[in-house]
mmCIF file of C-alpha atoms (C1' of nucleotides) in Angstrom:
data_model
loop_
_atom_site.group_PDB
_atom_site.id
_atom_site.type_symbol
_atom_site.label_atom_id
_atom_site.label_comp_id
_atom_site.label_asym_id
_atom_site.label_seq_id
_atom_site.Cartn_x
_atom_site.Cartn_y
_atom_site.Cartn_z
ATOM 1 C CA MET A 1 -106.808 -9.652 -74.152
ATOM 2 C CA THR A 2 -110.227 -9.288 -72.566
ATOM 3 C CA THR A 3 -109.707 -7.379 -69.358
ATOM 4 C CA ALA A 4 -111.903 -7.652 -66.284
ATOM 5 C CA SER A 5 -113.503 -4.259 -66.812
ATOM 6 C CA THR A 6 -114.350 -5.139 -70.397
ATOM 7 C CA ASP A 7 -116.024 -8.322 -69.217
ATOM 8 C CA GLU A 8 -118.125 -6.236 -66.887
ATOM 9 C CA THR A 9 -119.136 -4.035 -69.806
ATOM 10 C CA LEU A 10 -119.917 -7.057 -71.940
ATOM 11 C CA LEU A 11 -122.251 -8.398 -69.307
ATOM 12 C CA ARG A 12 -124.047 -5.082 -68.847
ATOM 13 C CA GLU A 13 -124.408 -4.646 -72.580
ATOM 14 C CA ARG A 14 -126.335 -7.887 -72.726
ATOM 15 C CA GLY A 15 -128.488 -6.898 -69.797
ATOM 16 C CA LEU A 16 -126.881 -9.484 -67.553
ATOM 17 C CA ARG A 17 -126.058 -8.843 -63.933
ATOM 18 C CA VAL A 18 -122.438 -8.564 -63.028
ATOM 19 C CA THR A 19 -121.538 -11.180 -60.476
ATOM 20 C CA GLY A 20 -118.277 -12.568 -59.252
ATOM 21 C CA THR A 21 -119.111 -15.998 -60.550
ATOM 22 C CA ARG A 22 -119.831 -14.751 -64.065
ATOM 23 C CA LEU A 23 -116.660 -12.742 -64.224
ATOM 24 C CA ALA A 24 -114.708 -15.718 -62.958
ATOM 25 C CA VAL A 25 -116.276 -17.952 -65.590
ATOM 26 C CA LEU A 26 -115.348 -15.520 -68.337
ATOM 27 C CA ARG A 27 -111.859 -15.220 -66.916
ATOM 28 C CA ALA A 28 -111.489 -19.000 -66.776
ATOM 29 C CA LEU A 29 -112.492 -19.285 -70.414
ATOM 30 C CA SER A 30 -110.105 -16.553 -71.435
ATOM 31 C CA GLU A 31 -107.363 -18.565 -69.868
ATOM 32 C CA HIS A 32 -108.192 -21.896 -71.324
ATOM 33 C CA GLN A 33 -110.333 -21.955 -74.392
ATOM 34 C CA HIS A 34 -112.478 -25.015 -75.058
ATOM 35 C CA ALA A 35 -112.818 -25.821 -71.390
ATOM 36 C CA THR A 36 -115.426 -28.292 -70.185
ATOM 37 C CA ALA A 37 -117.960 -27.367 -67.509
ATOM 38 C CA ASP A 38 -115.830 -29.324 -65.097
ATOM 39 C CA ASP A 39 -112.686 -27.430 -66.058
ATOM 40 C CA VAL A 40 -114.567 -24.212 -65.457
ATOM 41 C CA VAL A 41 -115.770 -25.367 -62.054
ATOM 42 C CA ARG A 42 -112.206 -26.139 -61.052
ATOM 43 C CA ALA A 43 -110.861 -22.875 -62.414
ATOM 44 C CA VAL A 44 -113.533 -20.820 -60.684
ATOM 45 C CA ARG A 45 -112.953 -22.644 -57.422
ATOM 46 C CA ALA A 46 -109.230 -21.967 -57.667
ATOM 47 C CA ASP A 47 -110.122 -18.341 -58.273
ATOM 48 C CA LEU A 48 -112.963 -17.604 -55.874
ATOM 49 C CA GLY A 49 -112.560 -20.326 -53.280
ATOM 50 C CA SER A 50 -115.844 -22.145 -53.836
ATOM 51 C CA VAL A 51 -118.815 -22.375 -56.142
ATOM 52 C CA SER A 52 -121.534 -24.885 -56.646
ATOM 53 C CA VAL A 53 -121.611 -26.869 -59.819
ATOM 54 C CA GLN A 54 -125.040 -25.473 -60.620
ATOM 55 C CA ALA A 55 -123.925 -21.888 -60.307
ATOM 56 C CA VAL A 56 -121.369 -22.601 -62.989
ATOM 57 C CA TYR A 57 -123.887 -24.335 -65.223
ATOM 58 C CA ASP A 58 -126.283 -21.429 -64.742
ATOM 59 C CA CYS A 59 -123.563 -18.991 -65.743
ATOM 60 C CA LEU A 60 -122.581 -21.025 -68.735
ATOM 61 C CA HIS A 61 -126.182 -21.129 -69.888
ATOM 62 C CA ALA A 62 -126.769 -17.437 -69.319
ATOM 63 C CA LEU A 63 -123.568 -16.499 -71.090
ATOM 64 C CA THR A 64 -124.168 -18.930 -73.911
ATOM 65 C CA SER A 65 -127.704 -17.869 -74.614
ATOM 66 C CA SER A 66 -126.749 -14.221 -74.558
ATOM 67 C CA GLY A 67 -124.067 -14.940 -77.113
ATOM 68 C CA LEU A 68 -121.008 -14.277 -74.965
ATOM 69 C CA LEU A 69 -120.002 -17.919 -75.103
ATOM 70 C CA ARG A 70 -120.289 -20.627 -77.663
ATOM 71 C CA ARG A 71 -120.990 -24.200 -76.684
ATOM 72 C CA MET A 72 -119.788 -27.165 -78.686
ATOM 73 C CA GLU A 73 -120.363 -30.791 -77.925
ATOM 74 C CA PRO A 74 -118.154 -33.320 -79.693
ATOM 75 C CA ALA A 75 -119.874 -36.696 -79.894
ATOM 76 C CA GLY A 76 -118.816 -38.844 -76.980
ATOM 77 C CA HIS A 77 -117.209 -36.030 -75.046
ATOM 78 C CA PRO A 78 -118.575 -33.542 -72.537
ATOM 79 C CA ALA A 79 -119.539 -30.121 -73.879
ATOM 80 C CA ARG A 80 -116.880 -27.457 -74.245
ATOM 81 C CA TYR A 81 -117.234 -23.701 -74.090
ATOM 82 C CA GLU A 82 -115.301 -20.963 -75.826
ATOM 83 C CA ARG A 83 -115.270 -17.197 -76.000
ATOM 84 C CA ARG A 84 -114.684 -16.969 -79.720
ATOM 85 C CA THR A 85 -118.191 -16.357 -81.010
ATOM 86 C CA GLY A 86 -119.898 -15.080 -84.091
ATOM 87 C CA ASP A 87 -117.133 -15.863 -86.554
ATOM 88 C CA ASN A 88 -118.389 -19.211 -87.760
ATOM 89 C CA HIS A 89 -115.143 -21.011 -87.176
ATOM 90 C CA HIS A 90 -114.911 -24.758 -86.905
ATOM 91 C CA HIS A 91 -113.124 -27.389 -84.810
ATOM 92 C CA VAL A 92 -110.723 -30.294 -84.943
ATOM 93 C CA VAL A 93 -111.357 -32.899 -82.272
ATOM 94 C CA CYS A 94 -108.925 -35.602 -81.207
ATOM 95 C CA ARG A 95 -110.609 -39.000 -81.253
ATOM 96 C CA SER A 96 -108.315 -40.238 -78.554
ATOM 97 C CA CYS A 97 -108.065 -37.538 -75.905
ATOM 98 C CA GLY A 98 -110.864 -35.203 -76.917
ATOM 99 C CA ALA A 99 -108.590 -32.195 -77.357
ATOM 100 C CA VAL A 100 -110.183 -29.435 -79.422
ATOM 101 C CA ALA A 101 -108.567 -26.798 -81.597
ATOM 102 C CA ASP A 102 -110.020 -24.038 -83.726
ATOM 103 C CA VAL A 103 -110.043 -24.210 -87.493
ATOM 104 C CA ASP A 104 -110.829 -21.208 -89.592
ATOM 105 C CA CYS A 105 -113.445 -21.586 -92.236
ATOM 106 C CA THR A 106 -111.836 -23.737 -94.901
ATOM 107 C CA VAL A 107 -113.120 -22.077 -97.981
ATOM 108 C CA GLY A 108 -113.298 -18.335 -97.421
ATOM 109 C CA HIS A 109 -117.014 -17.724 -97.269
ATOM 110 C CA ALA A 110 -118.826 -20.501 -95.469
ATOM 111 C CA PRO A 111 -118.780 -23.248 -98.060
ATOM 112 C CA CYS A 112 -121.311 -25.500 -96.524
ATOM 113 C CA LEU A 113 -124.049 -23.093 -95.661
ATOM 114 C CA THR A 114 -126.347 -23.948 -98.506
ATOM 115 C CA PRO A 115 -127.018 -27.648 -98.347
ATOM 116 C CA SER A 116 -127.925 -28.974 -101.748
ATOM 117 C CA ALA A 117 -131.124 -30.548 -100.510
ATOM 118 C CA SER A 118 -132.337 -29.292 -97.174
ATOM 119 C CA HIS A 119 -135.546 -31.327 -97.073
ATOM 120 C CA GLY A 120 -137.571 -28.239 -96.271
ATOM 121 C CA PHE A 121 -135.548 -27.481 -93.143
ATOM 122 C CA ALA A 122 -134.974 -23.812 -92.323
ATOM 123 C CA VAL A 123 -131.219 -24.044 -91.849
ATOM 124 C CA ASP A 124 -129.528 -21.342 -89.820
ATOM 125 C CA LEU A 125 -126.124 -22.763 -88.999
ATOM 126 C CA ALA A 126 -123.574 -25.094 -90.474
ATOM 127 C CA GLU A 127 -121.261 -26.755 -88.009
ATOM 128 C CA VAL A 128 -118.121 -28.421 -89.256
ATOM 129 C CA THR A 129 -116.161 -30.812 -87.082
ATOM 130 C CA PHE A 130 -112.939 -32.443 -88.180
ATOM 131 C CA TRP A 131 -112.018 -35.698 -86.504
ATOM 132 C CA GLY A 132 -108.506 -37.042 -86.191
ATOM 133 C CA LEU A 133 -105.641 -37.429 -83.790
ATOM 134 C CA CYS A 134 -103.854 -34.597 -82.067
ATOM 135 C CA PRO A 135 -100.056 -34.503 -82.375
ATOM 136 C CA ASP A 136 -99.585 -36.021 -78.902
ATOM 137 C CA CYS A 137 -101.924 -38.936 -79.509
ATOM 138 C CA ALA A 138 -100.833 -39.518 -83.114
ATOM 139 C CA GLU A 139 -97.308 -40.231 -81.916
ATOM 140 C CA GLY A 140 -97.010 -43.978 -81.453
ATOM 141 C CA SER A 141 -100.676 -44.649 -82.054
ATOM 142 C CA ALA A 142 -100.278 -46.442 -85.386
ATOM 143 C CA ALA A 143 -99.320 -49.464 -83.274
ATOM 144 C CA ASP A 144 -101.570 -48.932 -80.232
ATOM 145 C CA PRO A 145 -105.240 -49.659 -80.788
ATOM 146 C CA VAL A 146 -106.330 -46.365 -79.284
ATOM 147 C CA PRO A 147 -109.931 -46.302 -78.115
ATOM 148 C CA VAL A 148 -111.633 -44.294 -80.777
ATOM 149 C CA SER A 149 -114.611 -42.026 -80.512
ATOM 150 C CA GLY A 150 -116.692 -39.919 -82.828
ATOM 151 C CA PRO A 151 -118.359 -40.773 -86.081
ATOM 152 C CA GLY A 152 -117.204 -43.304 -88.674
ATOM 153 C CA THR A 153 -113.507 -43.851 -88.612
ATOM 154 C CA THR A 154 -112.810 -43.685 -92.289
ATOM 155 C CA PHE A 155 -114.162 -42.106 -95.400
ATOM 156 C CA MET B 1 -133.543 -52.808 -100.600
ATOM 157 C CA THR B 2 -131.257 -54.733 -98.275
ATOM 158 C CA THR B 3 -132.801 -58.159 -97.970
ATOM 159 C CA ALA B 4 -132.405 -60.486 -95.032
ATOM 160 C CA SER B 5 -130.058 -62.842 -96.847
ATOM 161 C CA THR B 6 -127.861 -59.933 -97.902
ATOM 162 C CA ASP B 7 -127.659 -58.799 -94.304
ATOM 163 C CA GLU B 8 -126.455 -62.244 -93.379
ATOM 164 C CA THR B 9 -123.771 -62.015 -96.043
ATOM 165 C CA LEU B 10 -122.786 -58.560 -94.881
ATOM 166 C CA LEU B 11 -122.276 -59.831 -91.360
ATOM 167 C CA ARG B 12 -120.219 -62.806 -92.471
ATOM 168 C CA GLU B 13 -118.071 -60.641 -94.736
ATOM 169 C CA ARG B 14 -117.055 -58.606 -91.731
ATOM 170 C CA GLY B 15 -116.335 -61.703 -89.701
ATOM 171 C CA LEU B 16 -119.308 -61.106 -87.434
ATOM 172 C CA ARG B 17 -121.515 -63.896 -86.221
ATOM 173 C CA VAL B 18 -124.994 -64.020 -87.580
ATOM 174 C CA THR B 19 -127.510 -63.732 -84.781
ATOM 175 C CA GLY B 20 -131.177 -62.978 -84.671
ATOM 176 C CA THR B 21 -130.596 -59.805 -82.725
ATOM 177 C CA ARG B 22 -128.090 -58.451 -85.225
ATOM 178 C CA LEU B 23 -130.327 -59.170 -88.172
ATOM 179 C CA ALA B 24 -133.236 -57.559 -86.372
ATOM 180 C CA VAL B 25 -131.150 -54.480 -85.627
ATOM 181 C CA LEU B 26 -130.171 -54.163 -89.279
ATOM 182 C CA ARG B 27 -133.757 -54.685 -90.327
ATOM 183 C CA ALA B 28 -134.970 -52.029 -87.888
ATOM 184 C CA LEU B 29 -132.493 -49.546 -89.307
ATOM 185 C CA SER B 30 -133.503 -50.344 -92.856
ATOM 186 C CA GLU B 31 -137.017 -49.437 -91.914
ATOM 187 C CA HIS B 32 -136.332 -46.250 -90.107
ATOM 188 C CA GLN B 33 -133.072 -44.523 -90.819
ATOM 189 C CA HIS B 34 -131.581 -42.283 -88.117
ATOM 190 C CA ALA B 35 -133.147 -44.286 -85.312
ATOM 191 C CA THR B 36 -131.991 -43.824 -81.737
ATOM 192 C CA ALA B 37 -130.835 -46.772 -79.624
ATOM 193 C CA ASP B 38 -134.189 -46.627 -77.934
ATOM 194 C CA ASP B 39 -136.074 -46.729 -81.243
ATOM 195 C CA VAL B 40 -134.029 -49.781 -82.176
ATOM 196 C CA VAL B 41 -134.807 -51.492 -78.882
ATOM 197 C CA ARG B 42 -138.503 -50.958 -79.465
ATOM 198 C CA ALA B 43 -138.338 -52.111 -83.085
ATOM 199 C CA VAL B 44 -136.381 -55.240 -82.198
ATOM 200 C CA ARG B 45 -138.785 -56.057 -79.390
ATOM 201 C CA ALA B 46 -141.725 -55.677 -81.757
ATOM 202 C CA ASP B 47 -139.894 -58.017 -84.105
ATOM 203 C CA LEU B 48 -138.385 -60.689 -81.877
ATOM 204 C CA GLY B 49 -140.496 -60.441 -78.757
ATOM 205 C CA SER B 50 -137.805 -59.415 -76.304
ATOM 206 C CA VAL B 51 -134.229 -58.235 -76.078
ATOM 207 C CA SER B 52 -132.191 -56.619 -73.375
ATOM 208 C CA VAL B 53 -131.102 -53.057 -73.825
ATOM 209 C CA GLN B 54 -127.493 -54.167 -73.605
ATOM 210 C CA ALA B 55 -127.826 -56.688 -76.374
ATOM 211 C CA VAL B 56 -128.949 -53.871 -78.622
ATOM 212 C CA TYR B 57 -126.117 -51.594 -77.532
ATOM 213 C CA ASP B 58 -123.660 -54.431 -78.096
ATOM 214 C CA CYS B 59 -125.006 -54.977 -81.582
ATOM 215 C CA LEU B 60 -124.929 -51.312 -82.397
ATOM 216 C CA HIS B 61 -121.312 -51.136 -81.282
ATOM 217 C CA ALA B 62 -120.293 -54.241 -83.166
ATOM 218 C CA LEU B 63 -122.040 -53.111 -86.323
ATOM 219 C CA THR B 64 -120.742 -49.574 -86.031
ATOM 220 C CA SER B 65 -117.153 -50.512 -85.476
ATOM 221 C CA SER B 66 -117.221 -52.977 -88.351
ATOM 222 C CA GLY B 67 -118.520 -50.227 -90.598
ATOM 223 C CA LEU B 68 -121.993 -51.598 -91.245
ATOM 224 C CA LEU B 69 -123.564 -48.721 -89.370
ATOM 225 C CA ARG B 70 -122.713 -45.108 -88.891
ATOM 226 C CA ARG B 71 -123.318 -43.379 -85.612
ATOM 227 C CA MET B 72 -124.049 -39.687 -85.327
ATOM 228 C CA GLU B 73 -124.677 -37.731 -82.186
ATOM 229 C CA PRO B 74 -126.278 -34.321 -82.531
ATOM 230 C CA ALA B 75 -125.405 -32.115 -79.546
ATOM 231 C CA GLY B 76 -128.119 -32.353 -76.933
ATOM 232 C CA HIS B 77 -129.837 -35.366 -78.473
ATOM 233 C CA PRO B 78 -129.297 -39.097 -78.082
ATOM 234 C CA ALA B 79 -127.136 -40.800 -80.698
ATOM 235 C CA ARG B 80 -128.686 -41.945 -83.948
ATOM 236 C CA TYR B 81 -127.662 -44.782 -86.203
ATOM 237 C CA GLU B 82 -127.943 -45.184 -89.952
ATOM 238 C CA ARG B 83 -127.100 -47.748 -92.594
ATOM 239 C CA ARG B 84 -125.845 -45.291 -95.171
ATOM 240 C CA THR B 85 -122.110 -45.494 -94.684
ATOM 241 C CA GLY B 86 -118.946 -44.640 -96.491
ATOM 242 C CA ASP B 87 -120.369 -41.900 -98.690
ATOM 243 C CA ASN B 88 -119.427 -38.941 -96.533
ATOM 244 C CA HIS B 89 -122.881 -37.426 -96.519
ATOM 245 C CA HIS B 90 -123.984 -34.897 -93.954
ATOM 246 C CA HIS B 91 -127.024 -34.121 -91.819
ATOM 247 C CA VAL B 92 -129.632 -31.489 -91.070
ATOM 248 C CA VAL B 93 -130.853 -31.574 -87.488
ATOM 249 C CA CYS B 94 -133.981 -29.901 -86.172
ATOM 250 C CA ARG B 95 -133.215 -27.794 -83.102
ATOM 251 C CA SER B 96 -136.678 -28.306 -81.806
ATOM 252 C CA CYS B 97 -137.570 -31.970 -82.241
ATOM 253 C CA GLY B 98 -134.209 -33.493 -83.096
ATOM 254 C CA ALA B 99 -135.354 -34.878 -86.443
ATOM 255 C CA VAL B 100 -132.465 -35.750 -88.737
ATOM 256 C CA ALA B 101 -132.312 -35.819 -92.526
ATOM 257 C CA ASP B 102 -129.500 -36.624 -94.910
ATOM 258 C CA VAL B 103 -127.781 -33.965 -96.946
ATOM 259 C CA ASP B 104 -125.511 -34.824 -99.789
ATOM 260 C CA CYS B 105 -122.143 -33.227 -99.834
ATOM 261 C CA THR B 106 -122.785 -29.589 -100.642
ATOM 262 C CA VAL B 107 -119.953 -28.887 -102.971
ATOM 263 C CA GLY B 108 -119.249 -31.901 -105.134
ATOM 264 C CA HIS B 109 -116.000 -33.168 -103.741
ATOM 265 C CA ALA B 110 -115.826 -32.831 -99.982
ATOM 266 C CA PRO B 111 -115.200 -29.120 -99.599
ATOM 267 C CA CYS B 112 -114.282 -29.104 -95.990
ATOM 268 C CA LEU B 113 -111.861 -31.946 -95.853
ATOM 269 C CA THR B 114 -108.692 -29.923 -95.870
ATOM 270 C CA PRO B 115 -108.851 -27.578 -92.942
ATOM 271 C CA SER B 116 -106.748 -24.502 -93.573
ATOM 272 C CA ALA B 117 -104.845 -24.885 -90.323
ATOM 273 C CA SER B 118 -105.122 -28.264 -88.701
ATOM 274 C CA HIS B 119 -102.791 -27.542 -85.778
ATOM 275 C CA GLY B 120 -100.836 -30.701 -86.482
ATOM 276 C CA PHE B 121 -103.869 -32.934 -86.125
ATOM 277 C CA ALA B 122 -104.042 -35.972 -88.417
ATOM 278 C CA VAL B 123 -107.535 -35.356 -89.719
ATOM 279 C CA ASP B 124 -109.421 -38.308 -91.162
ATOM 280 C CA LEU B 125 -113.005 -37.151 -91.309
ATOM 281 C CA ALA B 126 -114.984 -33.971 -91.763
ATOM 282 C CA GLU B 127 -118.446 -33.996 -90.299
ATOM 283 C CA VAL B 128 -120.897 -31.326 -91.335
ATOM 284 C CA THR B 129 -124.077 -30.736 -89.386
ATOM 285 C CA PHE B 130 -126.678 -28.209 -90.410
ATOM 286 C CA TRP B 131 -128.927 -26.844 -87.682
ATOM 287 C CA GLY B 132 -132.356 -25.427 -88.232
ATOM 288 C CA LEU B 133 -136.021 -26.234 -87.937
ATOM 289 C CA CYS B 134 -137.767 -29.030 -89.710
ATOM 290 C CA PRO B 135 -140.900 -28.186 -91.715
ATOM 291 C CA ASP B 136 -143.206 -29.375 -88.933
ATOM 292 C CA CYS B 137 -141.493 -27.351 -86.211
ATOM 293 C CA ALA B 138 -140.893 -24.285 -88.405
ATOM 294 C CA GLU B 139 -144.619 -23.898 -88.875
ATOM 295 C CA GLY B 140 -145.849 -21.444 -86.231
ATOM 296 C CA SER B 141 -142.534 -21.303 -84.382
ATOM 297 C CA ALA B 142 -141.721 -17.676 -85.242
ATOM 298 C CA ALA B 143 -144.102 -16.813 -82.407
ATOM 299 C CA ASP B 144 -143.465 -19.696 -79.995
ATOM 300 C CA PRO B 145 -140.202 -19.524 -78.102
ATOM 301 C CA VAL B 146 -139.230 -23.068 -79.008
ATOM 302 C CA PRO B 147 -136.659 -24.607 -76.689
ATOM 303 C CA VAL B 148 -133.545 -24.533 -78.765
ATOM 304 C CA SER B 149 -130.648 -26.925 -78.775
ATOM 305 C CA GLY B 150 -127.379 -27.262 -80.553
ATOM 306 C CA PRO B 151 -124.610 -24.782 -81.062
ATOM 307 C CA GLY B 152 -124.911 -21.014 -81.355
ATOM 308 C CA THR B 153 -128.240 -19.924 -82.700
ATOM 309 C CA THR B 154 -127.100 -17.374 -85.223
ATOM 310 C CA PHE B 155 -124.148 -16.625 -87.385
ATOM 311 C "C1'" DC C 1 -129.611 4.958 -48.127
ATOM 312 C "C1'" DA C 2 -133.350 1.695 -47.549
ATOM 313 C "C1'" DC C 3 -137.057 -1.168 -49.892
ATOM 314 C "C1'" DA C 4 -138.892 -4.302 -52.594
ATOM 315 C "C1'" DC C 5 -138.116 -7.104 -56.486
ATOM 316 C "C1'" DT C 6 -135.723 -9.779 -59.205
ATOM 317 C "C1'" DT C 7 -132.193 -12.924 -60.284
ATOM 318 C "C1'" DT C 8 -128.472 -15.855 -58.601
ATOM 319 C "C1'" DC C 9 -126.378 -19.272 -55.590
ATOM 320 C "C1'" DT C 10 -126.518 -23.424 -52.564
ATOM 321 C "C1'" DG C 11 -126.990 -28.440 -51.673
ATOM 322 C "C1'" DG C 12 -129.142 -32.288 -52.618
ATOM 323 C "C1'" DA C 13 -131.818 -35.275 -55.287
ATOM 324 C "C1'" DA C 14 -133.183 -36.759 -59.950
ATOM 325 C "C1'" DC C 15 -132.515 -37.647 -64.751
ATOM 326 C "C1'" DG C 16 -131.481 -39.963 -69.415
ATOM 327 C "C1'" DA C 17 -128.223 -42.246 -72.125
ATOM 328 C "C1'" DT C 18 -124.853 -45.335 -71.859
ATOM 329 C "C1'" DT C 19 -121.600 -48.663 -69.831
ATOM 330 C "C1'" DC C 20 -119.829 -52.122 -66.586
ATOM 331 C "C1'" DC C 21 -120.329 -56.562 -64.394
ATOM 332 C "C1'" DA C 22 -120.767 -61.638 -63.692
ATOM 333 C "C1'" DG C 23 -123.143 -65.350 -65.078
ATOM 334 C "C1'" DT C 24 -125.719 -68.064 -68.681
ATOM 335 C "C1'" DA C 25 -126.706 -69.264 -73.426
ATOM 336 C "C1'" DA C 26 -125.958 -69.678 -78.069
ATOM 337 C "C1'" DA C 27 -122.764 -69.801 -82.572
ATOM 338 C "C1'" DG C 28 -119.587 -72.174 -85.462
ATOM 339 C "C1'" DG C 29 -114.943 -74.422 -86.591
ATOM 340 C "C1'" DT C 30 -112.858 -79.065 -86.214
ATOM 341 C "C1'" DA D 1 -120.934 -83.785 -80.912
ATOM 342 C "C1'" DC D 2 -117.274 -80.895 -78.499
ATOM 343 C "C1'" DC D 3 -115.105 -76.928 -77.155
ATOM 344 C "C1'" DT D 4 -113.781 -72.317 -77.683
ATOM 345 C "C1'" DT D 5 -115.352 -68.004 -78.662
ATOM 346 C "C1'" DT D 6 -118.671 -64.602 -78.648
ATOM 347 C "C1'" DA D 7 -123.318 -62.889 -77.604
ATOM 348 C "C1'" DC D 8 -127.115 -62.215 -74.370
ATOM 349 C "C1'" DT D 9 -129.395 -61.404 -69.708
ATOM 350 C "C1'" DG D 10 -130.528 -58.492 -65.617
ATOM 351 C "C1'" DG D 11 -129.086 -55.500 -62.512
ATOM 352 C "C1'" DA D 12 -126.289 -51.995 -60.716
ATOM 353 C "C1'" DA D 13 -123.276 -48.092 -61.674
ATOM 354 C "C1'" DT D 14 -121.437 -44.097 -64.170
ATOM 355 C "C1'" DC D 15 -121.242 -39.524 -66.239
ATOM 356 C "C1'" DG D 16 -122.764 -35.066 -67.527
ATOM 357 C "C1'" DT D 17 -126.381 -32.403 -66.800
ATOM 358 C "C1'" DT D 18 -130.789 -30.630 -64.962
ATOM 359 C "C1'" DC D 19 -134.476 -29.939 -61.545
ATOM 360 C "C1'" DC D 20 -135.949 -28.389 -57.050
ATOM 361 C "C1'" DA D 21 -136.789 -25.322 -52.921
ATOM 362 C "C1'" DG D 22 -134.884 -22.273 -50.029
ATOM 363 C "C1'" DA D 23 -131.292 -18.743 -48.724
ATOM 364 C "C1'" DA D 24 -128.523 -14.946 -50.359
ATOM 365 C "C1'" DA D 25 -127.051 -11.351 -53.054
ATOM 366 C "C1'" DG D 26 -127.663 -7.694 -56.987
ATOM 367 C "C1'" DT D 27 -130.122 -3.449 -58.564
ATOM 368 C "C1'" DG D 28 -133.724 0.315 -59.844
ATOM 369 C "C1'" DT D 29 -136.806 3.233 -57.526
ATOM 370 C "C1'" DG D 30 -138.197 6.337 -54.039
#
DNA sequence: CACACTTTCTGGAACGATTCCAGTAAAGGT
DNA sequence: ACCTTTACTGGAATCGTTCCAGAAAGTGTG
């Protein structure tokens, strides 16, 4: 999909310098979506040989605030980054292993963007997170009391 | 609203022991909804004189996992606890100060509960978080570059 | 192509929220 | 009242992330 030269263009378009680390971070996230900072560090190290943790965090911040990456932080799990941006999609998170998958907006045009009572808040984004068990963890978990994370377990 | 004796009953109903700390935690959360663990520690100390941080965390866990409290964790902010449970309501979070307010389910009957493609996940809860600026922070922030938190700033 | 200027990268130390630990104290069924 | 279970204390440890100061690399201008 996103080739190296395109990544370079993307960076320049946003006025960001093109560095090996940044390209490697983008490459890592093309390869595995929803990676944690730690995953990215490992991927970049496998790719470039070595990087400091901070260099990766700096990249992730720069890329996130310029809109090339999106950051999501499921309660109780480290933050995850993804390249799919600007399409207002949502996520399913596994309570047991923290796995994340994309979910397209349930009801065509952003159903939840106009909260009934917004208490005077100037709302600019609606974030929807589905909680459950991924196929792997669901299997045989009815019996096992799997350590559960995330908000209220039932509704 | 929830009186002390009712709190005692609530605890017993769930098979939880009735202790001063637990009652004080419930009381604290009746007084200010969406309190952080730290807020609760302070409130309980003001009430009982002294408690260890761990006692409060233990209570919060016990009460949360028995369903008497709901825990929510806005990305980039410490977790907050509330007594309103089981009604599937949502939240508005201020990007600037972290203030939280309740939002009733936008479209009558839980619009987002059936993700279009759930990737085989067994989904049991949909959590909707609205991001924006609270009235206090919105005022005069168009100019100020307020430090922003939470997921992607635009959509 | 070199210069000066900016921005990034390094390594190490610090941070805040939360959890783990082992021991002591309190709750409640019989 | 006794004994088992569960909660509470204080202190140290963990995890993800950020802060810091200095060294190194990127880039627009001359």
